[in-house]
Coordinates of C-alpha atoms and ligand atoms in Angstrom, one line a residue:
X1 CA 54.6 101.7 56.1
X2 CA 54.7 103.0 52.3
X3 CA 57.6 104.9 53.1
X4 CA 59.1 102.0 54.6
X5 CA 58.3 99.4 52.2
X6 CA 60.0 102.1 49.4
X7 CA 63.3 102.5 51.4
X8 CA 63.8 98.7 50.5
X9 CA 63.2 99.0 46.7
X10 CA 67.0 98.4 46.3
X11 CA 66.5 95.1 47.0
X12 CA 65.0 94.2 44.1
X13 CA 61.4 92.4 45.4
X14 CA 58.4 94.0 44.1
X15 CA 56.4 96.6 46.2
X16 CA 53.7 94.1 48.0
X17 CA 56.8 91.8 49.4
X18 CA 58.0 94.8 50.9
X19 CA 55.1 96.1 51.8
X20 CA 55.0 92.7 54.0
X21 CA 58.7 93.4 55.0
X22 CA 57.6 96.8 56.4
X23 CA 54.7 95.0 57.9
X24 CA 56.5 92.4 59.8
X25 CA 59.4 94.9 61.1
X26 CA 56.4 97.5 62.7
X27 CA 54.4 94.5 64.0
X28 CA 57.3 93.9 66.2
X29 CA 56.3 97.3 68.1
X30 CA 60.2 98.1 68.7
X31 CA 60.6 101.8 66.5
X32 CA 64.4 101.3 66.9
X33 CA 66.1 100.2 63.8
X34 CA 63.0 99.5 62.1
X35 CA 64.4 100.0 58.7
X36 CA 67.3 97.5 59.2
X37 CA 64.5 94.6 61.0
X38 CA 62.5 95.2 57.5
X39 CA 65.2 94.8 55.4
X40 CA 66.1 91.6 57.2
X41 CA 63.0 90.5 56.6
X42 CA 62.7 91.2 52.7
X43 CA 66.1 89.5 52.7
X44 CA 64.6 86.5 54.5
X45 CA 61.4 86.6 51.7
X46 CA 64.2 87.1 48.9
X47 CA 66.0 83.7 50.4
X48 CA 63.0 81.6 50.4
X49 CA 62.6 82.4 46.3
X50 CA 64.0 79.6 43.8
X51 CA 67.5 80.4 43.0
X52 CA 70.5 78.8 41.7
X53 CA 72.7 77.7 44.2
X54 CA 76.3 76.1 43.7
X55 CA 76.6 72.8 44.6
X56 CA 79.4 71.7 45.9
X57 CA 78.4 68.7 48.3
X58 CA 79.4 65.6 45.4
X59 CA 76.3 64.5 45.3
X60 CA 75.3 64.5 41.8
X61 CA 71.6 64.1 42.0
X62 CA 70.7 65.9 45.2
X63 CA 66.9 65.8 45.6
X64 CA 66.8 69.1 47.9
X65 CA 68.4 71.0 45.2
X66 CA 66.4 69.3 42.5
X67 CA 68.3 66.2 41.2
X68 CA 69.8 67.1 37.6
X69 CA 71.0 70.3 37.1
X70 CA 68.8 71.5 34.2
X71 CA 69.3 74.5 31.5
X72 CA 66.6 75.5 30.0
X73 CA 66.4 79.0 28.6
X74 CA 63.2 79.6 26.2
X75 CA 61.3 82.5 25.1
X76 CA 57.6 83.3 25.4
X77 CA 56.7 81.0 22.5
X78 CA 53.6 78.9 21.6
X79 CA 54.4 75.4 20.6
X80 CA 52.6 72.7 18.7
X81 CA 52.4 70.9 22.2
X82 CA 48.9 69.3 20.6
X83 CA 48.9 70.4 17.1
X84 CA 49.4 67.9 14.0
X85 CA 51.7 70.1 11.6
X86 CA 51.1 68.4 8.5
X87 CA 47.6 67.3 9.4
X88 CA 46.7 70.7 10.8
X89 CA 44.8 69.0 13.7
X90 CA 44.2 68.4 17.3
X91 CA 47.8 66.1 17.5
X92 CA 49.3 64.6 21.3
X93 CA 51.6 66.0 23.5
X94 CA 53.0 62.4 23.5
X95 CA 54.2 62.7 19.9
X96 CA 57.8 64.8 20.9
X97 CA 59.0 64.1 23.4
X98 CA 58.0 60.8 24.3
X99 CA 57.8 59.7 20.7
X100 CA 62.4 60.2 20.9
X101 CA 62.0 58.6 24.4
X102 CA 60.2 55.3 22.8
X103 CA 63.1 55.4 20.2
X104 CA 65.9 55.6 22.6
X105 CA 64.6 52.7 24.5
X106 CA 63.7 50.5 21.7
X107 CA 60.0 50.9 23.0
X108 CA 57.1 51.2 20.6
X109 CA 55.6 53.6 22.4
X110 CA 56.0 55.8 25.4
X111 CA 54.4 58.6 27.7
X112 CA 55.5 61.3 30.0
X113 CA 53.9 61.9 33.2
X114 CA 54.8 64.1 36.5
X115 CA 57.3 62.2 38.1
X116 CA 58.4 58.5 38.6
X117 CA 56.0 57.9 40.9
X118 CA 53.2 58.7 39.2
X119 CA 54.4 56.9 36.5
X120 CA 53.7 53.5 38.4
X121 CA 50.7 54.8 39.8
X122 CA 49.2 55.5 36.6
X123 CA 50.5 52.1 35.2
X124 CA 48.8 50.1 37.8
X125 CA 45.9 52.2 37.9
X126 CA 45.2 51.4 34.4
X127 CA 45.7 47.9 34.1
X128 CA 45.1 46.2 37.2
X129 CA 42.5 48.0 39.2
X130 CA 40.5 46.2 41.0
X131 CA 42.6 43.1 40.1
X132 CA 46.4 41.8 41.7
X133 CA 49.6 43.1 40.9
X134 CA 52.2 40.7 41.9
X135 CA 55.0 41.9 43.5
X136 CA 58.0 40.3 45.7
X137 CA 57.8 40.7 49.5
X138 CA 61.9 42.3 48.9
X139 CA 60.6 44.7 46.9
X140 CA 57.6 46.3 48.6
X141 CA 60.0 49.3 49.4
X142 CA 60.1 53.1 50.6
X143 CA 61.9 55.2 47.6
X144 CA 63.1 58.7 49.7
X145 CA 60.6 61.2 50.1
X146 CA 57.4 58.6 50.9
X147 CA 57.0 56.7 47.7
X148 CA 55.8 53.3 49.4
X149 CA 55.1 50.6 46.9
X150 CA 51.9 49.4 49.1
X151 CA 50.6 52.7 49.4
X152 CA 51.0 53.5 45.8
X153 CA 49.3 49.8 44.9
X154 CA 46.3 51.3 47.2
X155 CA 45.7 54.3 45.8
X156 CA 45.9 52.9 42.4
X157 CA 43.3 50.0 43.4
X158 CA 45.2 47.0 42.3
X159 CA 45.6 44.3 45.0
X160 CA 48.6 43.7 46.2
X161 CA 49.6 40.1 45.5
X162 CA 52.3 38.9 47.9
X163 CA 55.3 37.0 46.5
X164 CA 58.2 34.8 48.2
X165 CA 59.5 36.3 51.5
X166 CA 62.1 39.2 51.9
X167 CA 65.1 37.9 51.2
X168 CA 64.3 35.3 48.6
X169 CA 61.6 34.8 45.7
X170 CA 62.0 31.8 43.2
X171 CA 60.4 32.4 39.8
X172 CA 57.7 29.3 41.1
X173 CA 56.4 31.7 43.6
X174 CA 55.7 34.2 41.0
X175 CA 54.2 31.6 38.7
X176 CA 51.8 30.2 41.9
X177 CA 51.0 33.4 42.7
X178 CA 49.9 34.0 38.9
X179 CA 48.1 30.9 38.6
X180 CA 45.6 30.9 41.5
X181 CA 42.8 32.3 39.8
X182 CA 41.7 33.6 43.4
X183 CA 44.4 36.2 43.5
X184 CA 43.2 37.5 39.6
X185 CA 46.8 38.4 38.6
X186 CA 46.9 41.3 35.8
X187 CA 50.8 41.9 36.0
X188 CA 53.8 41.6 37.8
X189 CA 55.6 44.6 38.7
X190 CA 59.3 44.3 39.2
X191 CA 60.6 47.6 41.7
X192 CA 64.3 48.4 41.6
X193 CA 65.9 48.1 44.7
X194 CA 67.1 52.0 44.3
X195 CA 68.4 53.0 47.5
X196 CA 69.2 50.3 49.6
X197 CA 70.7 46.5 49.2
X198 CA 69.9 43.0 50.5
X199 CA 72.6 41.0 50.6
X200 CA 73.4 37.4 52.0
X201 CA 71.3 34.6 51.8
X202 CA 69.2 35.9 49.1
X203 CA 67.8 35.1 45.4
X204 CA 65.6 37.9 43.0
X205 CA 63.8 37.0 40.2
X206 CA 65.1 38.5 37.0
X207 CA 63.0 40.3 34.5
X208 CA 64.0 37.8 32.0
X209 CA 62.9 34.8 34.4
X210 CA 59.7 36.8 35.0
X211 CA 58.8 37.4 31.2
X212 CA 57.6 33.7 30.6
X213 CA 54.9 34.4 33.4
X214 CA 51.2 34.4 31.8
X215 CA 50.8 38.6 32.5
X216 CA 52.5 41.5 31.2
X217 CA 55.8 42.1 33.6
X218 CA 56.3 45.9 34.8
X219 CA 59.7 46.9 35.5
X220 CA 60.2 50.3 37.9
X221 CA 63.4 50.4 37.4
X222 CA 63.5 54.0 38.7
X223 CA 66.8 55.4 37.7
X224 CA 66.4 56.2 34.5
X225 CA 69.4 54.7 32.9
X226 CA 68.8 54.3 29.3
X227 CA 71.0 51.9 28.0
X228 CA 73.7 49.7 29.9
X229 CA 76.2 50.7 27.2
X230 CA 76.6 54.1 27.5
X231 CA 76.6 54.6 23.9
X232 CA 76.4 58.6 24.9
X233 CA 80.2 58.2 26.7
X234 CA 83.4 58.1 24.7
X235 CA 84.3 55.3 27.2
X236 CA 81.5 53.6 27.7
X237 CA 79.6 52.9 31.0
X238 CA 81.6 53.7 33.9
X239 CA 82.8 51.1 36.8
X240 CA 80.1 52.8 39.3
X241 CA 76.9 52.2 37.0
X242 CA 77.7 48.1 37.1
X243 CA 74.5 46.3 38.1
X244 CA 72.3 49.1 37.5
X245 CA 69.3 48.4 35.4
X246 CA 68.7 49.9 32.4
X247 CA 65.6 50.2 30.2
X248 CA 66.8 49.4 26.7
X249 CA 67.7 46.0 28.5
X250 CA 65.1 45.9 30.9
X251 CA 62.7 45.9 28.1
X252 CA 65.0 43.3 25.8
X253 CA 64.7 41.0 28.6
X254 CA 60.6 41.0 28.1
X255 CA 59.4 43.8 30.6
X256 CA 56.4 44.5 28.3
X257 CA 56.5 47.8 30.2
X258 CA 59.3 50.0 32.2
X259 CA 58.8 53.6 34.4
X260 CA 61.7 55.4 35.7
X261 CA 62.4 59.2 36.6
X262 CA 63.6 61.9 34.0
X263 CA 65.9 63.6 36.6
X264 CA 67.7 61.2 37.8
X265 CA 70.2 59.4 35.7
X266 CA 68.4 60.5 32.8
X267 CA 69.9 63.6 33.6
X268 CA 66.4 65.8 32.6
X269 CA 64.0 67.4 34.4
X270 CA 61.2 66.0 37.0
X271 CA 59.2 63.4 34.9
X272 CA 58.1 59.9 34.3
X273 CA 58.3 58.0 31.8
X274 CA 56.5 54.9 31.2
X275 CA 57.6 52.9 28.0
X276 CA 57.1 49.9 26.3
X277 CA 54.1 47.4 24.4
X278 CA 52.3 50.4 22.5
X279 CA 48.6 49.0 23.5
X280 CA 49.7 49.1 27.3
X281 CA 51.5 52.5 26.8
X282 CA 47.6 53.3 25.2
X283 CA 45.9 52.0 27.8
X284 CA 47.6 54.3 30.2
X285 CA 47.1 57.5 28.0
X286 CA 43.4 56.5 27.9
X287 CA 43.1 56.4 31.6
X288 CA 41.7 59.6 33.2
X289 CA 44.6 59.8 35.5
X290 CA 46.6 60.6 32.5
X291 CA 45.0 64.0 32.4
X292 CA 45.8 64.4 35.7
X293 CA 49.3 63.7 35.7
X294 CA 50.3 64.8 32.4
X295 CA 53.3 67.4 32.1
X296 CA 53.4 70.7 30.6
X297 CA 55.4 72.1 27.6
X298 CA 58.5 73.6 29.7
X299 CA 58.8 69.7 31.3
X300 CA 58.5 68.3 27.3
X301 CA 60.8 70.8 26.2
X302 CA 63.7 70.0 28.4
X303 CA 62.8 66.3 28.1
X304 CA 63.0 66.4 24.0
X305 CA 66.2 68.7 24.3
X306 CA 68.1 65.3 26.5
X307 CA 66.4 63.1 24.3
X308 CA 68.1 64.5 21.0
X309 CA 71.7 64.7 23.4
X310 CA 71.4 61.5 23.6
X311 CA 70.4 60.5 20.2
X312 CA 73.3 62.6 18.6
X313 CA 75.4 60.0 21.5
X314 CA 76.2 63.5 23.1
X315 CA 76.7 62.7 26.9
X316 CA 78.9 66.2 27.4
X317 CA 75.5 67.9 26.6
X318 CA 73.6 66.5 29.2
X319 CA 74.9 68.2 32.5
X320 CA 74.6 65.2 34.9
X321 CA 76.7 62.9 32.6
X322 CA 79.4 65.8 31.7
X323 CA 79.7 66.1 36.1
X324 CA 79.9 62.3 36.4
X325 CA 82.5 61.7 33.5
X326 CA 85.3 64.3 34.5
X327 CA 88.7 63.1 35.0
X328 CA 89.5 63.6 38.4
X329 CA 93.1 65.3 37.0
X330 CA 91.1 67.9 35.8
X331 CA 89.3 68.3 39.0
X332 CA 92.9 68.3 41.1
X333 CA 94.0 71.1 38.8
X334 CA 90.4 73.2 39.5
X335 CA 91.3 72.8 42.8
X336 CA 94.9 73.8 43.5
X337 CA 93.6 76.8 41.2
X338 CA 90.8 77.6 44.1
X339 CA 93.3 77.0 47.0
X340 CA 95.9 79.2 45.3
X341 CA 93.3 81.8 44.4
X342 CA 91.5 81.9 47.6
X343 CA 94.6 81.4 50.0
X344 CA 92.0 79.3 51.9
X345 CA 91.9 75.6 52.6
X346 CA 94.1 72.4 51.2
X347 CA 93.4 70.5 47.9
X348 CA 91.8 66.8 48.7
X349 CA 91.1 63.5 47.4
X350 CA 87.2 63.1 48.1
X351 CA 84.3 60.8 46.5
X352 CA 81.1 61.8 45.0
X353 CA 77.9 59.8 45.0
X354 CA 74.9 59.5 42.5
X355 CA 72.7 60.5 45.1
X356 CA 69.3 60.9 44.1
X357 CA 68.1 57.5 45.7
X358 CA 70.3 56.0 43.2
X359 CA 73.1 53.6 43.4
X360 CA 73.4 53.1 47.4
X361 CA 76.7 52.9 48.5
X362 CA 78.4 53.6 45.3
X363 CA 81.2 56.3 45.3
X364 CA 83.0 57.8 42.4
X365 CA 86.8 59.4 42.7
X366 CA 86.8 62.9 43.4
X367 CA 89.0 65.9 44.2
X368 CA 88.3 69.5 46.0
X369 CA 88.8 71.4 48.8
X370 CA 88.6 70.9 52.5
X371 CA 88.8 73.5 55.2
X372 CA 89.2 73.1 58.8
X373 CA 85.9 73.8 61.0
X374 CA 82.8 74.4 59.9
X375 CA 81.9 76.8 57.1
X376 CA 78.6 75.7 55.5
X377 CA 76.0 78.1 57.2
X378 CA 78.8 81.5 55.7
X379 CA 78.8 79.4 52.2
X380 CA 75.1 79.4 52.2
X381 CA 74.4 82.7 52.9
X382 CA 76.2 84.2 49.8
X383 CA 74.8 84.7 46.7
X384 CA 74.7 82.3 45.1
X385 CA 74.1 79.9 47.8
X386 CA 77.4 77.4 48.3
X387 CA 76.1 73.9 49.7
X388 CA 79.0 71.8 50.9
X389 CA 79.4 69.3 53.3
X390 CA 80.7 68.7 56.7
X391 CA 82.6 65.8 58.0
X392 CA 85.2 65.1 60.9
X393 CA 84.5 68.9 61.6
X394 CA 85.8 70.0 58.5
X395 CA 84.2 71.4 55.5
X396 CA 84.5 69.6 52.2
X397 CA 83.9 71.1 48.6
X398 CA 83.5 68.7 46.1
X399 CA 84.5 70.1 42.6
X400 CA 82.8 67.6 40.8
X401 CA 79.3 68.9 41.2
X402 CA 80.6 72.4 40.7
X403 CA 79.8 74.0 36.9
X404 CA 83.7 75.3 36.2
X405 CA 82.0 78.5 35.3
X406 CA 81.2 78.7 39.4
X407 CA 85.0 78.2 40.4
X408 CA 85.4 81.9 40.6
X409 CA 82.4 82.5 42.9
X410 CA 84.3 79.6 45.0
X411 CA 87.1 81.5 45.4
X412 CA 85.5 84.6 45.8
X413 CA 83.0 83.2 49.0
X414 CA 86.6 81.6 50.8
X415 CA 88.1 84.2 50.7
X416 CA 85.0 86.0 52.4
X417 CA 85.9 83.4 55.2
X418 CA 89.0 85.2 56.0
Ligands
PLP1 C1 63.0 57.3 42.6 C2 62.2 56.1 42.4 C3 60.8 56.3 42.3 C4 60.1 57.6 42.5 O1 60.4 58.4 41.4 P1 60.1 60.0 41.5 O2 60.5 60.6 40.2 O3 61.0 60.5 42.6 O4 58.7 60.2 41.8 C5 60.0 55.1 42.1 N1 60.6 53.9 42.0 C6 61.9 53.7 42.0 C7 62.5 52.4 41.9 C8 62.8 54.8 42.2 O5 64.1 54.7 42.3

């Protein structure tokens, strides 16, 4: 088995992998070719690792590839995650990141938490357990990957306060729902219709209609866009973000608080962040949940390095908003470079999509290449991993979502294909 497990050291995996590689292949019982069944299995265990992969589906924030692409390269380092510099004492791990993320919102205060969801969790854990949260019956939603707004209410302890009816809610309801002392209302929570739309014969309340209810108004708005304007784009917000909530706004319209994600259109890492009225932003960093949910350095890191892209209005430094704002020109030109290169395929108009439970139905202009047939299970086993799409039995590789710097490795895996 030792001798085995050694035989596979080329592969790079360390010893006790292999050792379960060599395992594995004997287990079988067959002696034939047991050096070739081992070495598909360390490749199988060196497959299942994390690893880049390129992504070349168009969808910008893909959640099985882990939203926004990310770059974060740091040395072994301590930090002053909870160390006052000039005081020289026990300081918070809210006062970096989340201090820039307060500022960029106009919020007086914000904190960071594992992810979006637990940022509403947290929120109506810690001031309305135990009492109702008022939300509309049109948004008591499923966000992918199980984030039900009941279920969250349940775990958190608030009551769930019923407002209007699916397709419509008047302001009135919310204030009749607020006013019955029976139903002990200590917010409303507005939830962004993310990823789907109802449309026809229906009316939403605004945040701005909601904000001269008699409790604090909680805006998920999810997403994570910052601010409406773009300020971070040369051209300003682009024709696919119109509608989409914001939380500078959001909060300017009198959300006293507002969560969202940090890898969706953010463009950071997994996070949420919960901002707004600094004695509610307190009152969740008080709550024991808070230990519980609170983020590491690595996650503060990358969150404080998008935070200052986006102060210094640098939208090419954040990778999600460099992929959505090329010119499709430039993608045209990548991509009767691949074609020519790789003597494989045809160069195509496409569309990309925000993805990430964002934006339903929205498509932005695209341009890449599309084979005949399909190719995706050959793309994915190179290394890197190539993750394109298949439609009408052809193969489509959107450029958008491809880093330049990966066109080579394009070229290189269709002409593989042969
Ligand atoms: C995506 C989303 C969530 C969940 O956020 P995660 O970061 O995925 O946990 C919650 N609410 C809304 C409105 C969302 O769009």
């Amino acid at each position: 088995m030792d001798a085995l497990a050694r035989s596979l050291a080329d592969t790079g995996l360390p010893h006790p992998l292999l050792v379960d590689a060599a395992r594995a292949a004997i287990a079988e019982g067959d002696p034939e070719d047991v050096e070739a069944r081992a070495r598909r299995h360390a490749h199988t265990a060196a497959r299942a690792m994390l690893q880049p992969v390129v992504n070349a589906t168009g969808v910008l924030l893909h959640t099985n590839l882990g939203r926004a692409p990310l770059a974060v390269a740091a040395d072994a380092a301590f930090t002053n995650l909870e160390l006052d510099l000039s005081s020289g004492r026990r300081g918070s791990r809210h006062a970096h990141a989340a201090a820039l993320l307060a500022r960029l919102c106009d919020a007086d205060d914000a904190i960071v938490v594992n992810n979006g969801a637990s940022a509403v969790l947290l929120v109506l854990a810690a001031l309305a357990t135990g009492r109702g949260a008022a939300v509309s019956r049109g948004e008591l939603v499923e966000i992918g990957g199980g984030f039900r707004v009941p279920e969250v209410m349940e775990q958190s302890g608030a009551k769930l306060v019923e407002v209007g009816t699916t397709n419509r809610t008047r302001r009135a309801d919310f204030a009749s729902a607020v006013e019955n002392p029976a139903n002990d209302t200590a917010l409303a929570l507005k939830v962004h219709q993310s990823n789907y739309r109802i449309v026809g014969f229906t009316e939403h309340v605004t945040v701005a209609e909601m904000s001269s209810l008699n409790v604090p108004v909680v805006a998920d708005i999810g997403s994570g866009l910052l601010d409406a304007a773009c300020p971070w784009l040369g051209d300003g917000p682009p024709a696919w973000l119109a509608g989409e909530p914001a939380a500078r706004q959001t909060l300017a319209d009198g959300a006293a608080l507002v969560t969202f994600s940090g890898d969706k259109l953010f463009g950071g890492p997994q996070a949420g962040i919960i901002a707004g009225r600094a004695d509610l932003v307190n009152q969740c960093a008080r709550h024991p949940l808070a230990r519980a949910l609170r983020p590491g350095s690595l996650v503060l890191n990358a969150l404080q390095q998008v935070a200052l892209a986006y102060l210094r209005r640098d939208g090419q430094a954040i990778e999600f908003w460099r992929m959505a704002s090329l010119a499709t020109a430039d993608l045209e030109s990548r991509a009767q470079v691949v074609v020519a290169e790789s003597g494989a395929g045809k160069v195509a108009e496409m569309a990309s999509v925000p993805g990430g439970g964002t934006l339903p139905g929205t498509e932005i202009d695209s341009c890449g290449v599309v084979l005949d047939g399909d190719h995706t299970a050959a793309l994915r086993a190179g290394t890197p991993p190539i993750i394109a799409r298949v439609s009408d039995g052809r193969t489509w590789l959107d450029l958008r979502t491809v880093a330049p710097d990966d066109d080579q490795t394009v070229i290189a895996a269709l002409k593989a294909l042969g």
